[in-house]
Protein backbone atom coordinates (compact mmCIF):
# COMPACT_ATOMS: atom_id res chain seq x y z
CA UNK A 1 43.40 1.09 66.65
CA UNK A 2 44.75 -1.48 64.24
CA UNK A 3 44.21 -5.27 64.60
CA UNK A 4 47.91 -5.68 65.64
CA UNK A 5 47.81 -2.94 68.15
CA UNK A 6 47.23 -3.62 71.80
CA UNK A 7 45.55 -1.54 74.40
CA UNK A 8 48.48 -0.26 76.57
CA UNK A 9 49.25 -0.47 80.28
CA UNK A 10 49.94 3.18 81.24
CA UNK A 11 52.54 3.70 83.74
CA UNK A 12 51.84 7.15 85.52
CA UNK A 13 55.26 8.60 86.39
CA UNK A 14 55.14 10.47 89.67
CA UNK A 15 59.01 11.24 89.40
CA UNK A 16 60.14 7.74 90.36
CA UNK A 17 63.82 6.70 89.90
CA UNK A 18 62.35 3.41 88.29
CA UNK A 19 59.45 4.46 86.25
CA UNK A 20 61.17 3.17 83.29
CA UNK A 21 61.74 -0.04 85.04
CA UNK A 22 58.24 -0.54 85.79
CA UNK A 23 57.63 -0.34 82.08
CA UNK A 24 60.03 -2.79 81.30
CA UNK A 25 58.76 -5.36 83.84
CA UNK A 26 55.35 -4.99 82.41
CA UNK A 27 56.67 -5.88 78.99
CA UNK A 28 58.67 -8.77 80.48
CA UNK A 29 55.17 -10.11 81.21
CA UNK A 30 54.45 -9.91 77.41
CA UNK A 31 52.07 -6.90 77.87
CA UNK A 32 52.64 -3.67 76.06
CA UNK A 33 53.35 -0.51 78.34
CA UNK A 34 53.66 3.26 78.03
CA UNK A 35 54.87 5.90 80.46
CA UNK A 36 52.68 9.04 80.71
CA UNK A 37 53.30 12.01 83.14
CA UNK A 38 51.52 12.37 86.49
CA UNK A 39 49.83 15.37 85.24
CA UNK A 40 47.71 13.31 82.98
CA UNK A 41 43.88 13.89 83.49
CA UNK A 42 41.10 11.11 83.66
CA UNK A 43 39.79 12.49 80.22
CA UNK A 44 43.36 12.10 78.69
CA UNK A 45 43.50 8.57 80.07
CA UNK A 46 40.02 7.64 78.74
CA UNK A 47 41.17 8.84 75.15
CA UNK A 48 44.01 6.42 75.45
CA UNK A 49 41.77 3.52 76.27
CA UNK A 50 44.29 1.66 78.53
CA UNK A 51 43.90 -2.07 79.52
CA UNK A 52 45.40 -1.06 82.93
CA UNK A 53 47.12 1.63 84.85
CA UNK A 54 50.27 1.54 87.18
CA UNK A 55 50.99 4.52 89.57
CA UNK A 56 54.66 4.61 90.05
CA UNK A 57 56.52 5.48 93.08
CA UNK A 58 58.16 9.00 93.71
CA UNK A 59 60.47 11.12 96.11
CA UNK A 60 57.62 13.30 97.55
CA UNK A 61 55.28 13.05 100.41
CA UNK A 62 51.60 13.23 99.55
CA UNK A 63 51.29 16.14 101.95
CA UNK A 64 54.14 18.31 100.69
CA UNK A 65 53.30 21.49 98.98
CA UNK A 66 53.61 21.14 95.28
CA UNK A 67 53.66 17.29 95.47
CA UNK A 68 52.42 15.49 92.39
CA UNK A 69 48.85 14.99 92.58
CA UNK A 70 46.46 12.23 91.36
CA UNK A 71 43.24 12.96 89.31
CA UNK A 72 40.83 11.09 91.56
CA UNK A 73 38.63 10.50 88.61
CA UNK A 74 41.17 8.16 87.28
CA UNK A 75 40.19 5.69 89.98
CA UNK A 76 36.62 5.80 88.94
CA UNK A 77 37.15 4.92 85.22
CA UNK A 78 36.63 1.18 85.80
CA UNK A 79 40.18 0.33 84.58
CA UNK A 80 42.24 -1.94 86.83
CA UNK A 81 44.89 0.12 88.89
CA UNK A 82 47.95 -0.75 90.61
CA UNK A 83 49.74 1.65 92.96
CA UNK A 84 53.34 1.31 93.84
CA UNK A 85 54.94 3.08 96.90
CA UNK A 86 53.99 6.93 96.41
CA UNK A 87 51.36 5.88 93.93
CA UNK A 88 49.89 3.36 96.60
CA UNK A 89 49.85 6.34 99.01
CA UNK A 90 48.17 8.75 96.51
CA UNK A 91 45.53 6.13 95.96
CA UNK A 92 44.82 5.62 99.59
CA UNK A 93 44.57 9.51 100.25
CA UNK A 94 42.33 9.98 97.22
CA UNK A 95 40.02 6.90 98.19
CA UNK A 96 39.61 8.37 101.87
CA UNK A 97 42.25 6.22 103.60
CA UNK A 98 44.79 7.67 105.97
CA UNK A 99 48.47 8.28 105.15
CA UNK A 100 50.47 9.10 108.22
CA UNK A 101 53.96 10.71 109.01
CA UNK A 102 54.82 7.89 111.33
CA UNK A 103 58.31 8.89 111.60
CA UNK A 104 59.51 5.33 110.93
CA UNK A 105 61.23 5.12 107.47
CA UNK A 106 61.89 1.90 105.70
CA UNK A 107 64.51 1.73 103.06
CA UNK A 108 66.01 -1.18 101.49
CA UNK A 109 65.36 -4.90 102.22
CA UNK A 110 62.17 -5.27 104.42
CA UNK A 111 60.30 -8.27 105.72
CA UNK A 112 56.69 -8.21 104.88
CA UNK A 113 53.96 -10.50 106.36
CA UNK A 114 51.28 -11.33 103.89
CA UNK A 115 47.86 -12.06 105.10
CA UNK A 116 46.32 -12.22 101.50
CA UNK A 117 47.95 -15.28 100.33
CA UNK A 118 44.65 -16.48 98.64
CA UNK A 119 44.21 -12.95 97.14
CA UNK A 120 44.16 -12.04 93.52
CA UNK A 121 47.35 -9.68 93.92
CA UNK A 122 49.35 -11.70 96.38
CA UNK A 123 48.05 -15.21 95.72
CA UNK A 124 50.35 -18.30 95.83
CA UNK A 125 52.99 -16.17 97.46
CA UNK A 126 54.81 -17.03 101.00
CA UNK A 127 53.29 -15.47 104.05
CA UNK A 128 56.75 -13.94 104.78
CA UNK A 129 58.90 -12.44 102.16
CA UNK A 130 61.51 -9.86 101.53
CA UNK A 131 60.73 -6.78 99.81
CA UNK A 132 62.39 -3.48 98.80
CA UNK A 133 60.90 -0.40 100.44
CA UNK A 134 61.68 3.30 100.05
CA UNK A 135 59.36 5.59 101.97
CA UNK A 136 58.85 7.88 105.03
CA UNK A 137 55.02 8.15 105.06
CA UNK A 138 52.99 5.05 105.45
CA UNK A 139 49.28 4.05 104.96
CA UNK A 140 47.86 3.93 108.36
CA UNK A 141 44.32 2.93 107.42
CA UNK A 142 43.09 1.44 104.25
CA UNK A 143 40.05 2.94 102.29
CA UNK A 144 36.63 1.91 103.09
CA UNK A 145 35.84 -1.46 101.38
CA UNK A 146 39.51 -2.42 100.92
CA UNK A 147 41.06 -5.67 102.17
CA UNK A 148 44.53 -5.28 103.79
CA UNK A 149 46.91 -7.79 102.26
CA UNK A 150 50.27 -7.22 103.90
CA UNK A 151 51.99 -5.39 106.67
CA UNK A 152 55.63 -4.90 107.96
CA UNK A 153 57.07 -3.90 111.38
CA UNK A 154 56.46 -0.26 110.59
CA UNK A 155 53.76 -0.40 108.04
CA UNK A 156 50.45 -1.52 109.15
CA UNK A 157 48.94 -1.39 105.56
CA UNK A 158 51.69 -2.52 103.20
CA UNK A 159 49.31 -3.76 100.55
CA UNK A 160 45.43 -3.40 99.90
CA UNK A 161 43.00 -4.49 97.34
CA UNK A 162 39.40 -4.12 96.20
CA UNK A 163 38.61 -6.85 93.79
CA UNK A 164 35.29 -5.38 93.13
CA UNK A 165 36.63 -2.09 91.86
CA UNK A 166 39.84 -3.70 90.47
CA UNK A 167 42.03 -1.22 92.64
CA UNK A 168 45.29 -2.52 94.21
CA UNK A 169 48.40 -1.18 95.80
CA UNK A 170 51.66 -2.26 97.45
CA UNK A 171 54.18 -0.07 99.51
CA UNK A 172 57.06 -2.01 98.26
CA UNK A 173 58.71 -1.78 94.79
CA UNK A 174 57.89 -5.00 92.91
CA UNK A 175 59.64 -3.78 89.77
CA UNK A 176 63.18 -4.20 91.40
CA UNK A 177 64.89 -7.66 91.70
CA UNK A 178 65.48 -7.24 95.46
CA UNK A 179 61.74 -7.51 95.97
CA UNK A 180 61.73 -11.66 95.95
CA UNK A 181 58.30 -11.93 94.58
CA UNK A 182 57.98 -8.60 92.70
CA UNK A 183 57.35 -9.83 89.30
CA UNK A 184 54.86 -12.23 90.47
CA UNK A 185 52.95 -9.33 92.01
CA UNK A 186 53.04 -7.34 88.57
CA UNK A 187 51.93 -10.60 86.75
CA UNK A 188 49.22 -11.25 89.20
CA UNK A 189 47.94 -7.69 88.59
CA UNK A 190 48.10 -7.86 84.78
CA UNK A 191 47.14 -11.43 84.04
CA UNK A 192 44.63 -12.17 87.00
CA UNK A 193 43.31 -8.77 88.10
CA UNK A 194 43.26 -7.16 84.56
CA UNK A 195 42.79 -10.33 82.70
CA UNK A 196 45.45 -9.40 80.11
CA UNK A 197 46.71 -12.41 78.06
CA UNK A 198 50.40 -11.71 77.89
CA UNK A 199 50.87 -12.13 74.15
CA UNK A 200 52.65 -8.95 73.25
CA UNK A 201 56.14 -9.85 71.50
CA UNK A 202 58.43 -8.49 68.92
CA UNK A 203 56.35 -9.98 66.06
CA UNK A 204 53.56 -7.79 67.14
CA UNK A 205 55.80 -4.91 66.79
CA UNK A 206 56.83 -5.79 63.31
CA UNK A 207 53.39 -6.14 62.02
CA UNK A 208 52.14 -3.09 63.57
CA UNK A 209 54.93 -0.87 62.46
CA UNK A 210 54.65 -2.47 58.96
CA UNK A 211 51.05 -1.32 58.78
CA UNK A 212 51.88 2.14 60.35
CA UNK A 213 54.72 2.87 57.97
CA UNK A 214 52.78 1.92 54.78
CA UNK A 215 50.05 4.26 55.88
CA UNK A 216 52.64 7.21 56.67
CA UNK A 217 54.61 6.91 53.71
CA UNK A 218 52.27 5.92 50.81
CA UNK A 219 54.10 6.02 47.49
CA UNK A 220 56.63 8.59 48.61
CA UNK A 221 60.46 7.56 48.70
CA UNK A 222 62.26 7.27 52.03
CA UNK A 223 65.83 7.62 53.28
CA UNK A 224 67.36 5.77 56.28
CA UNK A 225 70.46 6.87 57.86
CA UNK A 226 72.72 3.87 58.79
CA UNK A 227 75.40 4.10 61.45
CA UNK A 228 76.45 0.50 61.69
CA UNK A 229 74.59 0.32 65.05
CA UNK A 230 71.77 -2.05 65.98
CA UNK A 231 69.26 0.70 66.24
CA UNK A 232 69.45 2.30 62.88
CA UNK A 233 69.89 -1.35 61.28
CA UNK A 234 66.78 -2.51 62.70
CA UNK A 235 64.73 0.64 62.04
CA UNK A 236 65.80 0.40 58.29
CA UNK A 237 65.00 -3.24 58.01
CA UNK A 238 61.32 -2.74 59.30
CA UNK A 239 60.90 0.07 56.88
CA UNK A 240 62.45 -2.03 54.01
CA UNK A 241 59.99 -4.67 55.00
CA UNK A 242 57.19 -2.21 54.56
CA UNK A 243 58.17 -0.29 51.42
CA UNK A 244 60.77 -2.25 49.69
CA UNK A 245 62.66 -0.29 46.95
CA UNK A 246 61.13 2.93 47.99
CA UNK A 247 63.87 2.94 50.71
CA UNK A 248 67.39 4.12 50.04
CA UNK A 249 69.91 3.86 52.99
CA UNK A 250 72.46 6.51 53.53
CA UNK A 251 75.57 5.95 55.31
CA UNK A 252 77.34 9.07 56.44
CA UNK A 253 81.04 8.64 57.07
CA UNK A 254 81.49 11.69 59.31
CA UNK A 255 84.91 10.81 60.61
CA UNK A 256 83.68 10.09 64.05
CA UNK A 257 83.37 6.28 63.58
CA UNK A 258 85.23 3.52 65.27
CA UNK A 259 87.88 1.44 63.30
CA UNK A 260 86.30 -0.85 60.46
CA UNK A 261 82.79 0.42 60.94
CA UNK A 262 82.33 1.57 57.38
CA UNK A 263 83.38 -1.71 56.05
CA UNK A 264 80.75 -3.48 58.44
CA UNK A 265 77.92 -1.42 56.98
CA UNK A 266 78.79 -1.41 53.34
CA UNK A 267 79.44 -5.21 53.21
CA UNK A 268 77.57 -6.98 56.06
CA UNK A 269 74.36 -5.03 56.08
CA UNK A 270 73.89 -4.85 52.37
CA UNK A 271 74.57 -8.53 52.05
CA UNK A 272 72.08 -9.48 54.66
CA UNK A 273 69.14 -7.11 53.56
CA UNK A 274 69.49 -6.23 50.01
CA UNK A 275 68.98 -2.74 50.59
CA UNK A 276 70.30 0.07 48.36
CA UNK A 277 73.08 1.95 50.06
CA UNK A 278 74.71 5.15 49.26
CA UNK A 279 77.84 6.40 51.23
CA UNK A 280 78.51 10.01 51.75
CA UNK A 281 82.09 11.02 52.68
CA UNK A 282 81.49 13.98 55.07
CA UNK A 283 84.42 13.90 57.60
CA UNK A 284 85.70 17.44 56.61
CA UNK A 285 82.34 18.84 56.90
CA UNK A 286 81.77 17.53 60.45
CA UNK A 287 85.20 18.50 61.67
CA UNK A 288 84.71 22.08 60.40
CA UNK A 289 81.34 22.32 62.05
CA UNK A 290 82.91 20.97 65.43
CA UNK A 291 85.98 23.01 65.26
CA UNK A 292 86.64 25.01 68.59
CA UNK A 293 83.45 23.43 70.31
CA UNK A 294 83.79 21.69 73.61
CA UNK A 295 80.51 21.73 75.10
CA UNK A 296 78.78 18.32 74.94
CA UNK A 297 75.23 19.52 74.33
CA UNK A 298 76.47 21.88 71.60
CA UNK A 299 78.57 19.01 70.02
CA UNK A 300 75.32 16.86 69.99
CA UNK A 301 73.27 19.40 68.19
CA UNK A 302 75.92 20.21 65.67
CA UNK A 303 76.25 16.51 64.93
CA UNK A 304 72.42 16.14 64.61
CA UNK A 305 72.12 19.39 62.43
CA UNK A 306 75.12 18.22 59.99
CA UNK A 307 73.32 14.60 59.81
CA UNK A 308 70.15 16.19 58.57
CA UNK A 309 71.96 18.56 56.25
CA UNK A 310 73.89 15.65 54.80
CA UNK A 311 70.55 13.77 54.44
CA UNK A 312 68.92 16.48 52.75
CA UNK A 313 71.76 16.84 50.06
CA UNK A 314 71.56 13.00 49.59
CA UNK A 315 67.77 13.17 49.03
CA UNK A 316 68.25 16.09 46.59
CA UNK A 317 70.73 13.87 44.82
CA UNK A 318 68.19 10.95 44.76
CA UNK A 319 65.63 13.31 43.46
CA UNK A 320 67.66 14.50 40.58
CA UNK A 321 68.59 10.88 39.80
CA UNK A 322 64.93 9.85 39.67
CA UNK A 323 63.79 12.82 37.45
CA UNK A 324 62.00 11.53 34.55
CA UNK A 325 60.75 8.39 36.27
CA UNK A 326 57.01 8.99 37.14
CA UNK A 327 57.04 6.15 39.66
CA UNK A 328 60.00 7.24 41.58
CA UNK A 329 58.00 9.56 43.86
CA UNK A 330 59.45 12.30 46.14
CA UNK A 331 61.79 11.88 49.08
CA UNK A 332 59.68 13.11 51.93
CA UNK A 333 60.82 10.87 54.90
CA UNK A 334 63.85 10.08 57.00
CA UNK A 335 64.14 6.90 59.16
CA UNK A 336 65.73 7.25 62.51
CA UNK A 337 66.38 4.47 65.23
CA UNK A 338 65.22 6.60 68.09
CA UNK A 339 64.52 4.31 71.14
CA UNK A 340 62.20 4.79 74.10
CA UNK A 341 65.22 5.66 76.52
CA UNK A 342 66.39 8.32 74.08
CA UNK A 343 62.86 9.90 74.24
CA UNK A 344 62.62 9.65 78.06
CA UNK A 345 66.17 10.88 78.64
CA UNK A 346 65.60 13.87 76.44
CA UNK A 347 62.61 15.01 78.51
CA UNK A 348 59.80 13.44 76.24
CA UNK A 349 57.37 10.75 77.03
CA UNK A 350 57.10 11.13 80.75
CA UNK A 351 57.37 14.61 81.73
CA UNK A 352 60.77 14.04 83.17
CA UNK A 353 63.73 16.44 83.00
CA UNK A 354 66.05 16.54 80.08
CA UNK A 355 69.15 14.46 80.98
CA UNK A 356 70.95 14.88 77.74
CA UNK A 357 69.77 15.78 74.14
CA UNK A 358 69.75 12.76 72.00
CA UNK A 359 70.88 13.42 68.33
CA UNK A 360 67.54 11.86 67.42
CA UNK A 361 65.32 13.75 69.74
CA UNK A 362 66.83 17.00 71.02
CA UNK A 363 69.50 17.86 68.43
CA UNK A 364 67.43 18.03 65.26
CA UNK A 365 67.30 21.55 63.31
CA UNK A 366 63.90 23.22 63.44
CA UNK A 367 63.98 23.79 59.70
CA UNK A 368 64.33 20.13 58.89
CA UNK A 369 62.39 19.32 55.64
CA UNK A 370 61.92 15.53 56.37
CA UNK A 371 59.08 13.98 58.11
CA UNK A 372 60.43 11.30 60.50
CA UNK A 373 59.68 7.56 60.62
CA UNK A 374 60.53 6.07 63.98
CA UNK A 375 59.56 2.61 64.03
CA UNK A 376 61.41 1.93 67.22
CA UNK A 377 60.39 4.82 69.33
CA UNK A 378 58.41 2.87 71.88
CA UNK A 379 61.01 0.02 72.33
CA UNK A 380 63.86 -0.65 74.78
CA UNK A 381 67.41 -1.89 73.36
CA UNK A 382 66.83 -5.63 74.23
CA UNK A 383 63.45 -5.47 72.43
CA UNK A 384 65.03 -3.86 69.42
CA UNK A 385 67.55 -6.87 69.30
CA UNK A 386 64.57 -9.28 69.39
CA UNK A 387 62.80 -7.49 66.62
CA UNK A 388 66.20 -7.68 64.59
CA UNK A 389 66.40 -11.31 65.21
CA UNK A 390 62.65 -11.81 64.16
CA UNK A 391 63.69 -9.96 60.81
CA UNK A 392 66.48 -12.31 60.22
CA UNK A 393 69.30 -9.84 60.51
CA UNK A 394 72.69 -11.49 61.23
CA UNK A 395 73.94 -11.92 64.63
CA UNK A 396 77.13 -9.72 63.89
CA UNK A 397 74.77 -6.60 63.60
CA UNK A 398 71.91 -7.48 66.01
CA UNK A 399 74.28 -8.68 68.78
CA UNK A 400 76.66 -5.58 68.15
CA UNK A 401 77.33 -3.59 71.50
CA UNK A 402 75.73 -0.13 71.47
CA UNK A 403 77.43 2.87 70.08
CA UNK A 404 76.11 6.44 70.05
CA UNK A 405 74.97 8.10 66.83
CA UNK A 406 77.27 11.10 67.54
CA UNK A 407 79.98 8.57 67.55
CA UNK A 408 83.32 9.35 68.96
CA UNK A 409 82.46 13.07 68.80
CA UNK A 410 80.98 12.53 72.47
CA UNK A 411 83.75 10.30 73.63
CA UNK A 412 86.26 13.08 73.53
CA UNK A 413 85.86 15.42 76.45
CA UNK A 414 86.97 18.51 74.76
CA UNK A 415 87.23 19.75 71.18
CA UNK A 416 86.90 17.24 68.46
CA UNK A 417 89.98 17.21 66.04
CA UNK A 418 91.10 14.57 63.44
CA UNK A 419 94.39 14.00 65.57
CA UNK A 420 92.20 13.36 68.67
CA UNK A 421 89.82 11.13 66.62
CA UNK A 422 92.84 8.93 65.35
CA UNK A 423 94.05 8.83 68.85
CA UNK A 424 90.83 7.60 70.47
CA UNK A 425 90.22 5.30 67.55
CA UNK A 426 93.45 3.42 68.12
CA UNK A 427 92.67 3.16 71.87
CA UNK A 428 89.08 1.89 71.34
CA UNK A 429 90.34 -0.85 68.91
CA UNK A 430 92.66 -2.08 71.33
CA UNK A 431 90.01 -2.31 74.04
CA UNK A 432 87.68 -4.15 71.61
CA UNK A 433 90.25 -6.47 70.50
CA UNK A 434 91.21 -7.55 73.94
CA UNK A 435 87.65 -7.90 75.34
CA UNK A 436 86.97 -10.13 72.30
CA UNK A 437 90.10 -12.22 72.96
CA UNK A 438 89.07 -12.77 76.53
CA UNK A 439 85.77 -13.80 75.68
CA UNK A 440 84.02 -11.09 77.36
CA UNK A 441 81.62 -9.63 74.49
CA UNK A 442 78.63 -11.40 75.82
CA UNK A 443 79.19 -10.43 79.39
CA UNK A 444 79.19 -6.62 79.04
CA UNK A 445 76.69 -4.38 77.53
CA UNK A 446 79.27 -1.99 76.03
CA UNK A 447 82.63 -0.48 76.97
CA UNK A 448 82.81 3.12 75.81
CA UNK A 449 86.48 4.30 75.57
CA UNK A 450 86.78 7.89 76.46
CA UNK A 451 89.69 10.34 75.63
CA UNK A 452 90.11 13.34 78.24
CA UNK A 453 91.49 15.61 75.65
CA UNK A 454 91.49 18.61 77.77
CA UNK A 455 93.32 16.78 80.60
CA UNK A 456 97.07 15.97 80.86
CA UNK A 457 98.86 14.02 83.48
CA UNK A 458 102.59 13.49 84.14
CA UNK A 459 104.00 10.01 83.43
CA UNK A 460 107.42 8.22 82.67
CA UNK A 461 107.99 6.51 79.40
CA UNK A 462 111.33 5.45 78.07
CA UNK A 463 113.12 6.80 81.04
CA UNK A 464 111.79 10.39 80.18
CA UNK A 465 109.04 12.58 81.39
CA UNK A 466 105.71 12.63 79.57
CA UNK A 467 102.76 14.86 79.70
CA UNK A 468 100.02 12.92 78.03
CA UNK A 469 96.28 12.26 78.02
CA UNK A 470 94.37 9.81 80.09
CA UNK A 471 92.06 7.25 78.45
CA UNK A 472 88.92 6.14 80.42
CA UNK A 473 87.58 2.60 80.15
CA UNK A 474 83.75 2.56 80.96
CA UNK A 475 82.68 -1.03 80.88
CA UNK A 476 78.96 -1.48 81.73
CA UNK A 477 76.34 -4.10 82.08
CA UNK A 478 72.71 -3.35 81.57
CA UNK A 479 69.42 -4.67 79.91
CA UNK A 480 67.86 -1.47 78.42
CA UNK A 481 70.26 1.36 79.06
CA UNK A 482 67.94 3.03 81.66
CA UNK A 483 69.95 1.79 84.55
CA UNK A 484 73.51 0.14 84.46
CA UNK A 485 76.40 -1.03 86.61
CA UNK A 486 80.13 -1.09 85.82
CA UNK A 487 81.17 -4.51 84.78
CA UNK A 488 83.85 -6.24 86.89
CA UNK A 489 86.51 -7.12 84.24
CA UNK A 490 89.28 -9.39 85.11
CA UNK A 491 92.42 -7.64 86.38
CA UNK A 492 94.55 -9.56 83.62
CA UNK A 493 92.23 -8.28 80.95
CA UNK A 494 92.42 -4.71 82.11
CA UNK A 495 96.22 -4.88 82.50
CA UNK A 496 96.55 -6.10 78.78
CA UNK A 497 94.38 -3.18 77.60
CA UNK A 498 96.18 -0.51 79.62
CA UNK A 499 99.56 -1.82 78.72
CA UNK A 500 98.89 -1.98 74.82
CA UNK A 501 97.15 1.48 74.97
CA UNK A 502 99.98 3.16 76.75
CA UNK A 503 102.62 1.40 74.61
CA UNK A 504 100.94 1.69 71.27
CA UNK A 505 98.87 4.89 71.25
CA UNK A 506 101.06 8.04 70.94
CA UNK A 507 100.42 10.87 73.58
CA UNK A 508 98.59 8.56 76.08
CA UNK A 509 100.24 7.80 79.24
CA UNK A 510 97.49 6.70 81.68
CA UNK A 511 94.41 4.38 81.58
CA UNK A 512 91.70 4.68 84.20
CA UNK A 513 88.51 2.65 85.05
CA UNK A 514 85.10 4.26 85.58
CA UNK A 515 83.40 2.33 88.31
CA UNK A 516 80.42 4.55 88.51
CA UNK A 517 76.95 2.89 88.25
CA UNK A 518 73.89 4.64 86.35
CA UNK A 519 72.36 6.33 88.24
CA UNK A 520 73.97 8.62 89.24
CA UNK A 521 76.44 8.53 86.21
CA UNK A 522 75.20 8.37 82.53
CA UNK A 523 76.87 5.53 80.39
CA UNK A 524 78.44 8.16 78.09
CA UNK A 525 80.61 10.86 79.60
CA UNK A 526 79.12 13.41 77.33
């Protein structure tokens, strides 16, 4: 472990809806966290040398056949542990307490009475507070040697603690905002119980990753794929800080870009960083590869494959160019702006199901010749922005709304063609222009504009019948892309966007608004 690395807080995922949110809340307390699957053993945890452990909630009953189990030896490692909901019950059962099927479920806002207001875990909190519950079973009896810290009308043991063993648990969900003092519970555990200083921040990430990248790359040359988005820009900037002129950035104009994106990369980014940039025109290559393909997973994999093939060709050109220069080094490494949500949603990092293949994670060809450099792989989106600002990147890049690596290819529901791309590009530009004019860029996380290419609806335009495509507006608000809610845009703004799109974009006669949160829906449609 390097001097800049910190011992992690491990969040053990028991299939919770909010396991990733727990990791986020820990980081908000300026403590580094990682998510691990519930199948992890005590020996595996010992190897990771964590500073503390949080056991997440989950949908199961501890008595169900096949329910996620807890390796009881984890509680004997001497590492501070906090159990939440299912994790709390699993702790109680493993330690000899009693978990009962009371038949009295608690869901949503629940009043809790705190008796341990002078305790390490719940200290300085009111005796009566509102928490967020989601459970059927309840801890009826605390393990021997544990103090009961809180209760509710239906749950006699809603929190317990053993300061001697540094083992703690709460039945409610402190990670959600609906628990009035939830963050205080987590911070009391981290700072008071586990004694962690709370000094992890974006500067630590930069120092750590620069050290790692230099050790990984050595004297070899590196290429980074720039998409114009925040992730690839920050990833390349960290690598540039680490290896300087060994890095060449490659911008692939695959024809799946929004309006003016190429100009932003070629002018704004190069001016702010000084990196060497090579632009590759590959629109026809990507369109040919995507011809006839409508399945979203297949589209993602094709786009990922073509990205890598393009980078390989760019690397070969760089090698030929550098031939005869003994100090040039071989191009061995590819930088990618993979984020933690990409890893988690692609089925990695937590043992969870594959929600969708991310082009950086699940869509890469098996015969790829590059070794990956992924300096952002453990970070959430807002943390990436903080790192970018720390590196001095301009706000026009750091504050840019997220845009998927596969581009407009996954915002067309159906086959991707040049005509459909032009249509969607025009609609997307109108939406962005009107949101900016209304001063709403700071209020929304992003607003995907989706073309339902395989759907047509009847309309009336110019006193005649039309049979055109619908455009979907998907404005969402989020902190980290793990959860999101649809943004309540002003009706006047929505009306302007709809009127302009239906008037100015050929073959579109309907604009609809997506009002689905995440979960259950993802931010992108494909």
